[in-house]
Short mmCIF file of C-alpha atoms in Angstrom, two decimals:
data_model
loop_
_atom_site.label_atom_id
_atom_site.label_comp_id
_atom_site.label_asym_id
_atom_site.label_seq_id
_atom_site.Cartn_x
_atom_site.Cartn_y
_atom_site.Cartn_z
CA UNK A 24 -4.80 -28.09 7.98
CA UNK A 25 -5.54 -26.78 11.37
CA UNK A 26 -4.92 -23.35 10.45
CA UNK A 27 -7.12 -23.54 7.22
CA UNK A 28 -9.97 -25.01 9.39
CA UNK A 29 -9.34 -22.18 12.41
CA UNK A 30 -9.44 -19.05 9.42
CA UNK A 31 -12.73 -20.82 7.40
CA UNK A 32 -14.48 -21.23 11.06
CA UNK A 33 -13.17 -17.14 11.33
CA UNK A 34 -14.77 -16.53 7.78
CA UNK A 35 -17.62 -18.17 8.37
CA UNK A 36 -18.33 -16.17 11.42
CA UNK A 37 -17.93 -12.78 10.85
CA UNK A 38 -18.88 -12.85 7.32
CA UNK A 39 -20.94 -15.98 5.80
CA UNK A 40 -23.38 -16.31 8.62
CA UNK A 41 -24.20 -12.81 9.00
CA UNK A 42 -25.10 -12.98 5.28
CA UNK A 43 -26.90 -16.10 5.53
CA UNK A 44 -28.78 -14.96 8.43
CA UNK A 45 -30.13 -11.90 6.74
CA UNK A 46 -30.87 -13.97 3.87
CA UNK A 47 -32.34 -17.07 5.45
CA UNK A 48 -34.89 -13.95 7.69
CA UNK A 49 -36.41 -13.33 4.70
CA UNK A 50 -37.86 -16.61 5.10
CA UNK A 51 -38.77 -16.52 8.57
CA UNK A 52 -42.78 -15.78 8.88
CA UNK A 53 -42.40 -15.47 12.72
CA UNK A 54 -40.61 -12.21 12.52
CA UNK A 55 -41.42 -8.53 10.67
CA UNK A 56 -38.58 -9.05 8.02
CA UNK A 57 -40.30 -12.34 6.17
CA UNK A 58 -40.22 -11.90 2.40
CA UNK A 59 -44.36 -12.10 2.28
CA UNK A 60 -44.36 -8.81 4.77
CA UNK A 61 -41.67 -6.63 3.27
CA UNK A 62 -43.57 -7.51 -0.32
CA UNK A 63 -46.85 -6.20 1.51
CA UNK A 64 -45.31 -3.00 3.14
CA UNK A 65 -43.93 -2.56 -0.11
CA UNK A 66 -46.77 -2.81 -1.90
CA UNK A 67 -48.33 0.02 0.72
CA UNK A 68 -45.30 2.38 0.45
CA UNK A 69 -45.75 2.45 -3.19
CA UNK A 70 -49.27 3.17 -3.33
CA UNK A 71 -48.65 5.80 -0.89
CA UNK A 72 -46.13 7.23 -3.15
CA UNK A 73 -48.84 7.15 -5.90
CA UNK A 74 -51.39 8.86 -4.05
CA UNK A 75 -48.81 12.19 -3.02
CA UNK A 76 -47.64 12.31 -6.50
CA UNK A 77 -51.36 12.57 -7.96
CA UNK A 78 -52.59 14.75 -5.55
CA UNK A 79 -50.33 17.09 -4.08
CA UNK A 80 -46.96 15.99 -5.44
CA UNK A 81 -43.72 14.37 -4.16
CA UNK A 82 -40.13 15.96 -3.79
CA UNK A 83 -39.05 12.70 -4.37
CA UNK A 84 -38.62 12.27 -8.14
CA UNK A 85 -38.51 8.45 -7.78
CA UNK A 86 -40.44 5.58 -5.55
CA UNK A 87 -36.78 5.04 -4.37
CA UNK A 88 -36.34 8.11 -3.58
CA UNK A 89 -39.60 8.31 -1.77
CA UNK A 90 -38.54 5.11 0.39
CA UNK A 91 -35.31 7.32 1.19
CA UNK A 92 -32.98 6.83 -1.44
CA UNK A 93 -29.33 5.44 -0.76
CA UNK A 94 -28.63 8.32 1.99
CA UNK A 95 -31.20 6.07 3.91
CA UNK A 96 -30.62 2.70 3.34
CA UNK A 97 -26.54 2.48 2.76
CA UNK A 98 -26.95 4.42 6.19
CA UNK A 99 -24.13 2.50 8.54
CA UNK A 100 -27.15 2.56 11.43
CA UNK A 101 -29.04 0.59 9.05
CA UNK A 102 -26.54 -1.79 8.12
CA UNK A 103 -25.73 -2.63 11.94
CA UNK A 104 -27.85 -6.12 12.32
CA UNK A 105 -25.15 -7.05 9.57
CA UNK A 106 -21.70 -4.45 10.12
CA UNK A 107 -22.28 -3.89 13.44
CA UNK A 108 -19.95 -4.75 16.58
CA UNK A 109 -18.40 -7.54 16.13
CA UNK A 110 -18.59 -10.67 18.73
CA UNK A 111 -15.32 -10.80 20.44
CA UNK A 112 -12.89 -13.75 19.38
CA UNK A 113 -10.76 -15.52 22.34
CA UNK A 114 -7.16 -14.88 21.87
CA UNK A 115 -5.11 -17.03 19.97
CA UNK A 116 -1.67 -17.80 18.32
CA UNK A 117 -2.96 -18.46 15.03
CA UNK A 118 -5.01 -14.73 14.81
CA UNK A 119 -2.26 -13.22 16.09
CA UNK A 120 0.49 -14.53 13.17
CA UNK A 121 -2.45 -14.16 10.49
CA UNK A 122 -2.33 -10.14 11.72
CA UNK A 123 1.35 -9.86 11.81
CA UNK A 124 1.59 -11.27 8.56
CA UNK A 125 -0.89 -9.10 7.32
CA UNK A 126 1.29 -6.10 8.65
CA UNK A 127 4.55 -7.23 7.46
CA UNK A 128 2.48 -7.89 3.56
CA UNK A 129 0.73 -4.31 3.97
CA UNK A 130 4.34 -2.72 5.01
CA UNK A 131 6.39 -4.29 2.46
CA UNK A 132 3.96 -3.47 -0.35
CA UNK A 133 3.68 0.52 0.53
CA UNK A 134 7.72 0.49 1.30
CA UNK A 135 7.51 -1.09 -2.95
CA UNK A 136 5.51 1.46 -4.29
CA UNK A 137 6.52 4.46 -2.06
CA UNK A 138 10.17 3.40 -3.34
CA UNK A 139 9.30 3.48 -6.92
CA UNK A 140 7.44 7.06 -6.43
CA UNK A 141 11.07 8.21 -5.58
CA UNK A 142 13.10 7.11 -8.22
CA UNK A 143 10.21 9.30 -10.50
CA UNK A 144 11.69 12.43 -12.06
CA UNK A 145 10.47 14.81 -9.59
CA UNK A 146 11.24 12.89 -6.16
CA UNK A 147 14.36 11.18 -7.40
CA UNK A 148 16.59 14.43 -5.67
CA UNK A 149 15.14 13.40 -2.50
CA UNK A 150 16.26 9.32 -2.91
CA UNK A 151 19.89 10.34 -4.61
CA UNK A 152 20.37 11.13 -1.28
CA UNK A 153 20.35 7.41 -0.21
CA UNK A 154 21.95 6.48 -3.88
CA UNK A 155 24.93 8.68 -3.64
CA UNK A 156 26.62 6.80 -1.27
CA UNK A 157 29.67 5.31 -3.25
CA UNK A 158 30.16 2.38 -0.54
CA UNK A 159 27.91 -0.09 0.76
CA UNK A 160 27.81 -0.66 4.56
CA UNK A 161 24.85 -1.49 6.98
CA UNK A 162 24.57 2.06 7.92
CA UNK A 163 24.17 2.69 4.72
CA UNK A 164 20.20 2.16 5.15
CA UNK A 165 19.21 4.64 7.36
CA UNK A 166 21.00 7.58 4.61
CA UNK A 167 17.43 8.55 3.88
CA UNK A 168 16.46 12.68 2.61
CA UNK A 169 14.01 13.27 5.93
CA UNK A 170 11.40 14.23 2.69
CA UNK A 171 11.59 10.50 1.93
CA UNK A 172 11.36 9.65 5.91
CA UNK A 173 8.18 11.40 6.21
CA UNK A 174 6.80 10.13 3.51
CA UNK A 175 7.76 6.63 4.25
CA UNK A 176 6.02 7.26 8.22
CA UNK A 177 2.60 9.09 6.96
CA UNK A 178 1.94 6.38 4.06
CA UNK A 179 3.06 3.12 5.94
CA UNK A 180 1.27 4.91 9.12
CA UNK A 181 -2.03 5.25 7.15
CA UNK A 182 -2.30 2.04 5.19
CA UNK A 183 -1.00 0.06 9.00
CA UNK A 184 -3.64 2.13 10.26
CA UNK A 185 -6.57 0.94 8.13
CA UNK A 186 -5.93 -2.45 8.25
CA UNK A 187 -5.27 -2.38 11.42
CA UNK A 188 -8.70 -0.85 12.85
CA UNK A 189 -10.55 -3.38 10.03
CA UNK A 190 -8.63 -6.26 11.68
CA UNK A 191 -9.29 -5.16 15.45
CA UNK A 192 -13.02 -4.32 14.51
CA UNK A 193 -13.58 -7.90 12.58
CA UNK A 194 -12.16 -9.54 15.83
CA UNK A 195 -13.96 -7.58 18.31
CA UNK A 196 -11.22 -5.76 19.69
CA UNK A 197 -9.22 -8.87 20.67
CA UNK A 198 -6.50 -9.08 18.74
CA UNK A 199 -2.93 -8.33 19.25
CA UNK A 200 0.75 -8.69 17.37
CA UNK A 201 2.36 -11.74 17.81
CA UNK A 202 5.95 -11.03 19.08
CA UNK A 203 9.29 -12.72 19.38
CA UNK A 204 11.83 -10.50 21.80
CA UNK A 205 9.33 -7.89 21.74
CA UNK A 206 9.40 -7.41 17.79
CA UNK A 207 6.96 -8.51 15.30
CA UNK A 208 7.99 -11.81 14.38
CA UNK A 209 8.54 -11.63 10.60
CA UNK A 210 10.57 -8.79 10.91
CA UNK A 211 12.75 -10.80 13.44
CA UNK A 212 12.95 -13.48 10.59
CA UNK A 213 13.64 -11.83 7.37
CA UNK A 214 15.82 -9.54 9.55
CA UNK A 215 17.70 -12.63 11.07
CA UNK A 216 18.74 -13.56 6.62
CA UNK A 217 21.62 -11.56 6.51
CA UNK A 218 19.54 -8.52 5.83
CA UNK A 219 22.83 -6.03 7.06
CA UNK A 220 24.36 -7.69 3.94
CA UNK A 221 21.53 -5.67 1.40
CA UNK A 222 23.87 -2.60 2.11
CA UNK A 223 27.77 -4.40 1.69
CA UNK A 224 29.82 -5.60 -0.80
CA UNK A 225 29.00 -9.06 0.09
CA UNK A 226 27.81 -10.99 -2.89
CA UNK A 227 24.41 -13.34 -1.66
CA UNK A 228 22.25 -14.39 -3.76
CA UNK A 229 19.70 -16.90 -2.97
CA UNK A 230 18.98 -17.79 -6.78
CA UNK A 231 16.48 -17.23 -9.75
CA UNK A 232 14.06 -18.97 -8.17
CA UNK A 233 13.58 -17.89 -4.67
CA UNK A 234 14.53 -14.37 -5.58
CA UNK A 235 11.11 -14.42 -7.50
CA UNK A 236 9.75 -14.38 -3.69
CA UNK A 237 12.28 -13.25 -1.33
CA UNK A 238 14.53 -10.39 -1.99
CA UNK A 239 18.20 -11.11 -1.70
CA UNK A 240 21.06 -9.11 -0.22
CA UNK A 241 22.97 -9.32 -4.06
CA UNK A 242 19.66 -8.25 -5.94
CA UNK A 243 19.63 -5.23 -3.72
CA UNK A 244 23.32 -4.56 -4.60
CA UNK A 245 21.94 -4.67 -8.37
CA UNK A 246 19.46 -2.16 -7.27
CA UNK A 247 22.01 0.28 -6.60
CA UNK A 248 24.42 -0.33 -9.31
CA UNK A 249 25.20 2.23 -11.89
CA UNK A 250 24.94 0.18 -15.13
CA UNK A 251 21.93 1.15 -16.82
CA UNK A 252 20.69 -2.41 -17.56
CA UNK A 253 20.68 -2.36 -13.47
CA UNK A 254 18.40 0.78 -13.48
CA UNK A 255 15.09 0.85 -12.29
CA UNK A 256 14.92 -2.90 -11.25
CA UNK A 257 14.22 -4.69 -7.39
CA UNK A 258 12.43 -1.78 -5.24
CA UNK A 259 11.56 -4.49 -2.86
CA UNK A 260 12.95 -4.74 0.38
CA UNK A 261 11.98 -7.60 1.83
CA UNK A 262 10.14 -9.55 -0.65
CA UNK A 263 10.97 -9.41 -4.61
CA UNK A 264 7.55 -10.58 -5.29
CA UNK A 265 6.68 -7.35 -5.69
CA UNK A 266 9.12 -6.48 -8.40
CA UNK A 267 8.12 -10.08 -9.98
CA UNK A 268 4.10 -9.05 -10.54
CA UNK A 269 4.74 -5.69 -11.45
CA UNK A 270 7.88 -6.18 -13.98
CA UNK A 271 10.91 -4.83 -12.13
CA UNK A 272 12.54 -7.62 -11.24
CA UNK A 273 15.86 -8.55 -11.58
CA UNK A 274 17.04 -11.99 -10.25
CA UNK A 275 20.42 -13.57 -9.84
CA UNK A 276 22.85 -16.40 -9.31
CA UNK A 277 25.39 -17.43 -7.40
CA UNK A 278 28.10 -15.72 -9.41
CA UNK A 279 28.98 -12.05 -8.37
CA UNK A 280 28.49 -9.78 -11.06
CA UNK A 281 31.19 -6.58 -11.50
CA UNK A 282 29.20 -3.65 -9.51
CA UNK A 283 29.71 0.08 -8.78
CA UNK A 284 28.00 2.18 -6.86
CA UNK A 285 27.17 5.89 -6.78
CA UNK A 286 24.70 7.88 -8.92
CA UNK A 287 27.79 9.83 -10.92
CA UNK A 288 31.23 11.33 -10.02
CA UNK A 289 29.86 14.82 -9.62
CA UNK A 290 26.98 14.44 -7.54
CA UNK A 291 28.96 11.57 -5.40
CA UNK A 292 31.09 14.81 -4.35
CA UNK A 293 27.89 17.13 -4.28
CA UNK A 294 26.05 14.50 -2.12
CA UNK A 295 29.23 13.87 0.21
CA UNK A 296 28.47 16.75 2.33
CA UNK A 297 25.73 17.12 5.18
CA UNK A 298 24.34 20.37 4.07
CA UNK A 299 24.24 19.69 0.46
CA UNK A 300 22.75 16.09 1.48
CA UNK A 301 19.93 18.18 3.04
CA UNK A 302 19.69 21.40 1.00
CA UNK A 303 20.18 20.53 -2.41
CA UNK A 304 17.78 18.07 -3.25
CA UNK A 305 14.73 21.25 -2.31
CA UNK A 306 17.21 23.22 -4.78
CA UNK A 307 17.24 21.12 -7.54
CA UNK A 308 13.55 19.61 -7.50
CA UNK A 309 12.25 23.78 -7.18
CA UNK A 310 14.83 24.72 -9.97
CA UNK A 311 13.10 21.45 -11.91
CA UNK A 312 9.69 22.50 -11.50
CA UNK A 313 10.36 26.38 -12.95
CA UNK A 314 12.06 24.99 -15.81
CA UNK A 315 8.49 22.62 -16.72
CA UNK A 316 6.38 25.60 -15.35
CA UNK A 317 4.54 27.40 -18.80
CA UNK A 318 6.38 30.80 -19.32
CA UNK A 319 5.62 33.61 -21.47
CA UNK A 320 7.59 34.20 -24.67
CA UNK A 321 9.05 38.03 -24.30
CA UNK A 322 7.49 40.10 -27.27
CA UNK A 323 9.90 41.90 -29.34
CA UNK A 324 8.72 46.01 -29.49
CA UNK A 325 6.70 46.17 -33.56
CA UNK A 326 8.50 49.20 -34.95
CA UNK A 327 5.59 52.09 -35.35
CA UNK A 328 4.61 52.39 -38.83
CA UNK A 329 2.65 54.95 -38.53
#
């Protein structure tokens, strides 16, 4: 209940009584921005606008355009009595989890998505890097195509990036990451559930129900199984509740189910080798594209009947 009470009183500052201030000014007579004195200037403006039209014209093909149009009031220096700097929050535990959560929710949700872009048709080279491997073992994570790496550091970096700023600028620049031994401490927690055993032969599974939330080291195991009924199914990595809201998911019990791994005895071989792990997957996705690229039917010679 504390919490709750600490993030309303955070709401209600930074967002409900800025609002309600500019709304509750309109009443205020003492000051410029009273509702009676905006109607009045309005009133002026317009007849203003009236007299330039009739006499010697107006550029502006509109009275709103005459007042400026939305160049000059959506303006972010005339939104500053209610955007502007922030006041400055003290320090405290509670901001700091809410912000690591929100990190470890904004990471795990690009890390969903960005994983089902590469099982599409024409990244899927790239990831076959990572599902070739024929045995599951902790190292086993970190077999990533440096095209996937990338992508995974530019997208996470962007999205961690935007929240980020928004959070620091709602706060007033106060805020910081709540740590435990110098990590962020979700990751320390969800790393701490067996998370090595995602990538082993190590049958966990934390059942149906929790695996609608939390993603288990077996349903990861299904995730790189080679039975099509397996295919496409748990891109999560940390949380399945991804996989639940958008239809992926795949949930299990406590009994192991018979599992091989691999993407295919040929490309197992192809993909067992540190140049082809590399090379190939630029060879195959370029030799992909030509093949879908539009080409020209050759035209038989017409024999001359002349």
């Amino acid at each position: 209940m504390d919490t709750l009470a600490h993030l309303f009183a955070y709401v209600q500052q930074w967002l409900l009584t800025p609002i309600w201030h500019c709304l509750t000014g309109l009443l205020d007579f003492n000051g410029r921005l009273g509702l009676p004195f905006l109607l009045i200037s309005g009133l002026i403006a317009y007849l203003l606008y009236r007299v330039h039209r009739h006499q010697q014209g107006t550029a502006a093909g509109s009275f709103a355009g005459f007042l400026g149009g939305r160049a000059i009031w959506l303006h972010p220096s005339a939104l500053t009595r209610l955007w502007g700097e922030r006041p400055r929050l003290a320090e405290a535990s509670w901001l700091m989890m809410l912000y690591g959560l929100g990190v470890f929710l904004v990471s795990d949700f690009v890390h969903y998505w960005l994983h089902r872009v590469f099982h599409s048709r024409w990244l899927w080279e790239f990831h076959k890097v990572h599902h070739s491997a024929t045995v599951l073992v902790p190292p086993t994570a970190s077999r990533i195509h440096l095209v996937e790496k990338l992508a995974e550091n530019l997208l996470k970096g962007s999205a961690l990036a935007l929240y980020s700023g928004a959070f620091y600028w709602l706060c007033g620049g106060s805020v910081r990451p709540y740590t435990l031994f110098g990590v962020g401490y979700l990751v320390l927690i969800f790393n701490s559930l067996a998370a090595n055993l995602r990538h082993s032969h190590i049958w966990l599974s934390f059942g149906p129900r929790l695996e609608h939330i939390f993603n288990s080291p077996a349903q990861h195991q299904i995730h790189h199984s080679r039975d099509p009924r397996h295919f496409n199914h748990n891109f999560g990595i940390n949380l399945s509740l991804w996989d639940w809201w958008f239809g992926t998911l795949y949930v299990t019990n406590h009994q192991p189910e018979s599992l091989t791994f691999g993407v295919g005895p040929k490309d197992n071989v192809r993909y067992s080798r540190l140049g082809a792990l590399i090379l190939r997957p630029f060879l195959v996705t370029a030799r992909k594209l030509w093949h879908a690229l539009p080409h020209p039917r050759s035209r038989k010679p017409q024999p001359d009947l002349r």
